[in-house]
Coordinates of C-alpha atoms and ligand atoms in Angstrom, one line a residue:
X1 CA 150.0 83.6 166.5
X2 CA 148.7 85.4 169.2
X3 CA 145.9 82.6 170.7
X4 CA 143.6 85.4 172.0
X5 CA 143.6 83.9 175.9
X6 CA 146.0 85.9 177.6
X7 CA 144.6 86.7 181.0
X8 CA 142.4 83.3 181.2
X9 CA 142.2 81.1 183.9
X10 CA 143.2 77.3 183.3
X11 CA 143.0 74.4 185.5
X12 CA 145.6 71.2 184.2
X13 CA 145.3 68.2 185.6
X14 CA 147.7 66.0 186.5
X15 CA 150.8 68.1 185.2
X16 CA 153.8 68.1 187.1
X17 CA 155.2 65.8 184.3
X18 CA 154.7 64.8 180.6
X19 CA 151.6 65.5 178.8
X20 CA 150.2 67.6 181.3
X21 CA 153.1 70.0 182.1
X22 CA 153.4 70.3 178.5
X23 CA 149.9 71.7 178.2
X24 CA 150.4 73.2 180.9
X25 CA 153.7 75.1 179.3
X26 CA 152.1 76.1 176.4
X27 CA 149.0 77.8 177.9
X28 CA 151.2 80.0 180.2
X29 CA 153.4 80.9 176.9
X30 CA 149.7 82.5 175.5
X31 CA 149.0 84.2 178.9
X32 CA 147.0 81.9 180.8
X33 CA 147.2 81.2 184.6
X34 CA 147.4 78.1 185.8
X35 CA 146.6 75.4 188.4
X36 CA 148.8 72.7 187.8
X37 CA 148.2 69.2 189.7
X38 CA 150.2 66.0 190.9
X39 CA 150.9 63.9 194.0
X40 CA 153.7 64.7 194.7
X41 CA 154.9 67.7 196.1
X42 CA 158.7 68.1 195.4
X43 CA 158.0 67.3 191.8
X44 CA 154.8 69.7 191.5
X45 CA 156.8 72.9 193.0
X46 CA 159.5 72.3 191.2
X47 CA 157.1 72.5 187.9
X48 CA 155.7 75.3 189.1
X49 CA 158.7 77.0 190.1
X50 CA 160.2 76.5 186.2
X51 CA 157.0 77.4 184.1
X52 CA 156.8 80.8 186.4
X53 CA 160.4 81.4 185.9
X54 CA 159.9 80.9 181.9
X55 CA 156.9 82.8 181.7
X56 CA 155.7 85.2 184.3
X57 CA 152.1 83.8 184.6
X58 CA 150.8 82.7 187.9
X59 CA 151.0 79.3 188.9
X60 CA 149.3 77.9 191.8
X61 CA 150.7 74.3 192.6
X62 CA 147.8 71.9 194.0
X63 CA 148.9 68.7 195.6
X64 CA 146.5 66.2 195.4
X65 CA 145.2 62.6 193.9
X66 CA 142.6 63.8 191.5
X67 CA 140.7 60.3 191.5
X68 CA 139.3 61.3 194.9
X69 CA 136.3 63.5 196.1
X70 CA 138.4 65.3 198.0
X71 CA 141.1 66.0 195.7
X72 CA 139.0 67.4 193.5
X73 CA 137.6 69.8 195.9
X74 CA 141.4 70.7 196.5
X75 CA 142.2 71.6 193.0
X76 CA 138.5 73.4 192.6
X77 CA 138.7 75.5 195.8
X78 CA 142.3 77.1 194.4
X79 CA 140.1 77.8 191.0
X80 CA 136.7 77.1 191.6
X81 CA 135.5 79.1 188.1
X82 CA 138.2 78.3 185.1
X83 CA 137.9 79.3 181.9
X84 CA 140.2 76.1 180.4
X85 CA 139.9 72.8 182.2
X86 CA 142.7 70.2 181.2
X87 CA 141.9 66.7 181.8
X88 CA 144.7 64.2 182.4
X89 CA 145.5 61.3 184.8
X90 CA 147.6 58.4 185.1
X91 CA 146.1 55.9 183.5
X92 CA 145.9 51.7 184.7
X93 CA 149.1 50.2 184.7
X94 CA 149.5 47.3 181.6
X95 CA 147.2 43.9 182.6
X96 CA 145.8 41.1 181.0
X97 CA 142.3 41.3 181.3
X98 CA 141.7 38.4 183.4
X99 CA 143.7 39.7 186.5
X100 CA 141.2 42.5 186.4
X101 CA 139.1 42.5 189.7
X102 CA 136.1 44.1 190.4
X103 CA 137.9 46.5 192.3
X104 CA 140.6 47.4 190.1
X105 CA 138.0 48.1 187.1
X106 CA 135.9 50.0 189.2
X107 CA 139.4 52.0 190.2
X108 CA 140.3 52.2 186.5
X109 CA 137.1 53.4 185.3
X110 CA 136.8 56.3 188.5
X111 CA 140.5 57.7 187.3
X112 CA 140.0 58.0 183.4
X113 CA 136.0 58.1 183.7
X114 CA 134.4 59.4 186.5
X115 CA 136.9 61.8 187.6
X116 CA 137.0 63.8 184.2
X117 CA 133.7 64.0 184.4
X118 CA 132.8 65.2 187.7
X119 CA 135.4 68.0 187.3
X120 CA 133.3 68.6 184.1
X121 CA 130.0 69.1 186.3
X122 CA 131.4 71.7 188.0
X123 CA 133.0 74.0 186.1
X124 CA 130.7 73.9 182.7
X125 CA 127.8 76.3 183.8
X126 CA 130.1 78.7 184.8
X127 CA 131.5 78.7 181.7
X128 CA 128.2 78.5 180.0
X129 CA 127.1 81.5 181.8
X130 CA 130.5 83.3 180.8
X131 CA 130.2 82.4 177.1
X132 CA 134.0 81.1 177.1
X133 CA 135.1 77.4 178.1
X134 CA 137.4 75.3 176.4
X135 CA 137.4 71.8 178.0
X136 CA 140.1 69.3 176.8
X137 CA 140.5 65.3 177.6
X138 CA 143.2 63.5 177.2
X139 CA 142.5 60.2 176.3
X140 CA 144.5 57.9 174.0
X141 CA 144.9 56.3 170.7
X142 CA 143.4 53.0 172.3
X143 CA 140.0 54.5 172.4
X144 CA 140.0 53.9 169.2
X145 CA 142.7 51.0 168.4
X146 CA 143.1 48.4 170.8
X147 CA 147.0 47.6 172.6
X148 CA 147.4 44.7 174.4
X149 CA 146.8 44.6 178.4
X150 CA 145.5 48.5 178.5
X151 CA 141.7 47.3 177.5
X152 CA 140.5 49.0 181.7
X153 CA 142.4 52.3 179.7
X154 CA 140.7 51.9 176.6
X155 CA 137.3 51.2 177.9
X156 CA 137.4 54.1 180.7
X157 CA 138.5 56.4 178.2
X158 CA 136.0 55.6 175.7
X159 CA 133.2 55.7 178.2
X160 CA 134.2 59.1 178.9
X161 CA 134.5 60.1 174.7
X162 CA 130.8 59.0 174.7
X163 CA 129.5 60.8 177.4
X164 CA 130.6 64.0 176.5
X165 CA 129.6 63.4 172.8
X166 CA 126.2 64.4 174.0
X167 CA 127.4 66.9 176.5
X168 CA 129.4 68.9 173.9
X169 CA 126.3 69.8 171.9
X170 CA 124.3 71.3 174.6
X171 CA 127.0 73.9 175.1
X172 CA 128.2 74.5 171.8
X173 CA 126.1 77.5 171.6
X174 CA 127.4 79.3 174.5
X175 CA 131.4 79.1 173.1
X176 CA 131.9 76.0 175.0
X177 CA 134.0 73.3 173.9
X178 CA 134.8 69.9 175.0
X179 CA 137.3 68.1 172.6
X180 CA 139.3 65.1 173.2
X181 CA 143.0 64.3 172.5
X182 CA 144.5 61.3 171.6
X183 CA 148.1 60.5 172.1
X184 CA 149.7 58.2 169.8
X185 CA 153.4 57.3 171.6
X186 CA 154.8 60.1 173.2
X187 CA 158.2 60.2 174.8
X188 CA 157.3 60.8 179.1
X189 CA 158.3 59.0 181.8
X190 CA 155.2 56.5 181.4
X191 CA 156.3 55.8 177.9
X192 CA 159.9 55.2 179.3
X193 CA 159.1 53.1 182.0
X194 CA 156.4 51.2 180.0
X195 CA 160.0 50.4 177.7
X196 CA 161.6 49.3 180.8
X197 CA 159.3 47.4 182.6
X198 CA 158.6 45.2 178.7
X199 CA 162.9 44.7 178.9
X200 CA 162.5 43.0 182.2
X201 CA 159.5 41.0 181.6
X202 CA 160.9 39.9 178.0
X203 CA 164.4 39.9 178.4
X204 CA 165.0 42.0 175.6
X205 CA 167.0 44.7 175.6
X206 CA 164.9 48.2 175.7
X207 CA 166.7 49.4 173.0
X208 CA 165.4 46.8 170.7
X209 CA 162.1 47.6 171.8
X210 CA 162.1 51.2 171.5
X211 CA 163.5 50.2 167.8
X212 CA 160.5 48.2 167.0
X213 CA 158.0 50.6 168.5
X214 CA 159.2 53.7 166.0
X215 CA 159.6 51.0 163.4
X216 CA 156.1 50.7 163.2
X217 CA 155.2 54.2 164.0
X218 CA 155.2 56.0 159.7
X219 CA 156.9 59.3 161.2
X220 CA 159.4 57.0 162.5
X221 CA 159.4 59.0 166.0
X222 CA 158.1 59.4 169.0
X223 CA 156.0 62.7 169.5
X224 CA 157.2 65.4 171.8
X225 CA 155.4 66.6 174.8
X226 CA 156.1 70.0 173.3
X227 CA 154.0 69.4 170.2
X228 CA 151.7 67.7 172.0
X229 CA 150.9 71.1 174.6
X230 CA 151.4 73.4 171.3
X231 CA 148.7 71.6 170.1
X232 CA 145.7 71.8 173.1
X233 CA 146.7 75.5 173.9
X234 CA 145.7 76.2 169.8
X235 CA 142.4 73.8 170.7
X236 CA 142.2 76.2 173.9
X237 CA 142.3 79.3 171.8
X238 CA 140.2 82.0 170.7
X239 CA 140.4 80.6 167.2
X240 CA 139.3 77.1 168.0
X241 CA 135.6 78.1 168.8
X242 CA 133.9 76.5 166.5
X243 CA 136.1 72.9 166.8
X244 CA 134.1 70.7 169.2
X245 CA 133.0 67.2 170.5
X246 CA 136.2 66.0 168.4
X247 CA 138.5 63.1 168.3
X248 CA 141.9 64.4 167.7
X249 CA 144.7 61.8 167.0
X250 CA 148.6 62.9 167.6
X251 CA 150.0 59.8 166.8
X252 CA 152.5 60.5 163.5
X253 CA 150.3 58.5 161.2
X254 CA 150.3 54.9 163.3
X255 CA 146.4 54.4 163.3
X256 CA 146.1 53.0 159.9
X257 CA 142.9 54.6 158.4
X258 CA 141.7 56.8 156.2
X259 CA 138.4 58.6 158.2
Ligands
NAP1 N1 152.8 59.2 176.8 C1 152.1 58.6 175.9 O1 152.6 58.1 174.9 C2 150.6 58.3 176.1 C3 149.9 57.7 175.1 C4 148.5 57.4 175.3 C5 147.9 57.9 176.4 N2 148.6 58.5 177.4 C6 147.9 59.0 178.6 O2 148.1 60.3 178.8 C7 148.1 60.6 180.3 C8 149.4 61.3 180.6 O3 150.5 60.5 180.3 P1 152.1 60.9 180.5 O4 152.8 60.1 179.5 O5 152.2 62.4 180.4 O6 152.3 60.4 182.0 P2 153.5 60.7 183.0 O7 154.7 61.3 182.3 O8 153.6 59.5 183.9 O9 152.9 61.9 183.9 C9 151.7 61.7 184.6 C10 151.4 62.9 185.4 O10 150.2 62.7 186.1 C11 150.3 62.9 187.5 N3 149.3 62.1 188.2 C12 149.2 60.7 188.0 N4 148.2 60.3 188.8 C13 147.6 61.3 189.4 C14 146.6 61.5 190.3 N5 145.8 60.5 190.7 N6 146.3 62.8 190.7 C15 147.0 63.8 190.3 N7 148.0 63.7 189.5 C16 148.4 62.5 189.0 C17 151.8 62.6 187.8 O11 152.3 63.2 188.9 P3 152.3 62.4 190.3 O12 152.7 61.0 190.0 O13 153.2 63.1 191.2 O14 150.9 62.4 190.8 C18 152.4 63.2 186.5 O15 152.5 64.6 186.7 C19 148.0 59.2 180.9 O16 146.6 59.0 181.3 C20 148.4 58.2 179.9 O17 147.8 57.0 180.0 C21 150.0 58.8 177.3

């Protein structure tokens, strides 16, 4: 399917690796040229180097911590007007709530709250103006279904699925979407090392955890970042105008509901 985007501009966060790059991938398959993100540098050009190599878009590599003022000026200032804005991030690293201190929730809430939406701020009149925006957060199944020591995650991220709940609707009317994804378990690095770091803590072995995590999950897998990026370019599309301040869940059936 042609995704009727070929010559757009995109900005993906945070996408030298995993989720991100594979958004990233799948926009420059439809056309798009990119801004990809990350901290470090070796990692980021060598990203770059492969998705221009696969696809013949542009890529401009921006190296620089998105949960500061000044990288986001960075990443704007190579692509100050996009017409897709990706929004990703790390997210806070597994912790019971109690070792939480004032400064690590108000760290936790800037990366997977405040940072989406002040790259939001400034790129949506633009868009407005231009009658085309597609606008895409990753967030996570825990927004809706808590796990265990990521409640600074979950919290952040569904501060940020409420605040653009409103913000959706006033630029609906101009082809302007702001949708939100929702991985389930997706096999990355942070999914890897999440594995790893549980073996040491537990003892376990990490292929006996691994086991029990598809166990439970009723596609019996793990996604694939390819899916995953398939699935936000077709939300980025042409054909996805009328798709907006959504909830999408990848997550092969684990969130046990029927709505
Ligand atoms: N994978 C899953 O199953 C899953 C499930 C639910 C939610 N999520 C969420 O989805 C997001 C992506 O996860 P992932 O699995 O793709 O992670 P990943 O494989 O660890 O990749 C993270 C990417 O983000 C970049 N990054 C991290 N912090 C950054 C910062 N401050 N500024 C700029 N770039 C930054 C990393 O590059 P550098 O380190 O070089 O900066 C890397 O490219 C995370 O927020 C995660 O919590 C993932």
């Amino acid at each position: 399917m042609d995704l009727g985007i070929r010559g757009r501009t995109a900005i993906v966060c945070a996408s030298s690796q995993g989720l991100g790059k594979a958004c990233a991938v799948a926009l420059a398959e439809a056309g798009v040229s990119l801004v990809i993100n990350g901290r470090n540098r070796e990692l980021l050009d060598h990203t770059a180097d492969e998705i221009r190599r696969a696809t013949g878009v542009s890529v401009t590599p921006v190296v620089a911590d998105l949960s500061t003022v000044e990288g986001q000026a960075t990443l704007l200032a190579a692509c100050p007007t996009p017409d897709i804005l990706i929004n990703n991030n790390g997210g806070p690293p597994f912790r019971d709530f109690h070792e939480l201190d004032r400064q690590a929730m108000l760290t936790g809430v800037t990366m997977n709250m405040v940072t989406p939406i002040e790259l939001i701020q400034k790129v949506i009149d633009t868009m407005a103006k231009r009658e085309f925006g597609r606008i895409v957060n990753i967030t996570s199944i825990s927004v809706k279904m808590p796990i265990s020591g990521l409640d600074l995650s979950s919290g952040a991220r569904a501060g940020l699925t409420a605040f653009m709940a409103g913000v959706a609707r006033t630029v609906a009317d101009k082809n302007v979407t702001i949708n939100n994804l929702l991985p389930g378990s997706f096999n990355t690095q942070r999914l890897r090392s999440g594995f790893a770091n549980a073996s040491k803590k537990t003892g376990k072995p990490e292929s006996e955890l691994v086991a029990h995590a598809v166990a439970a999950i009723p596609a019996k897998r793990f996604g694939t970042p390819t899916e995953f990026g398939q699935f936000c370019a077709f939300i980025c599309s042409a054909h996805a105008s009328y798709l907006t301040g959504q909830n999408l869940l990848l997550d092969g059936g684990a969130y046990p509901a029927a709505f």
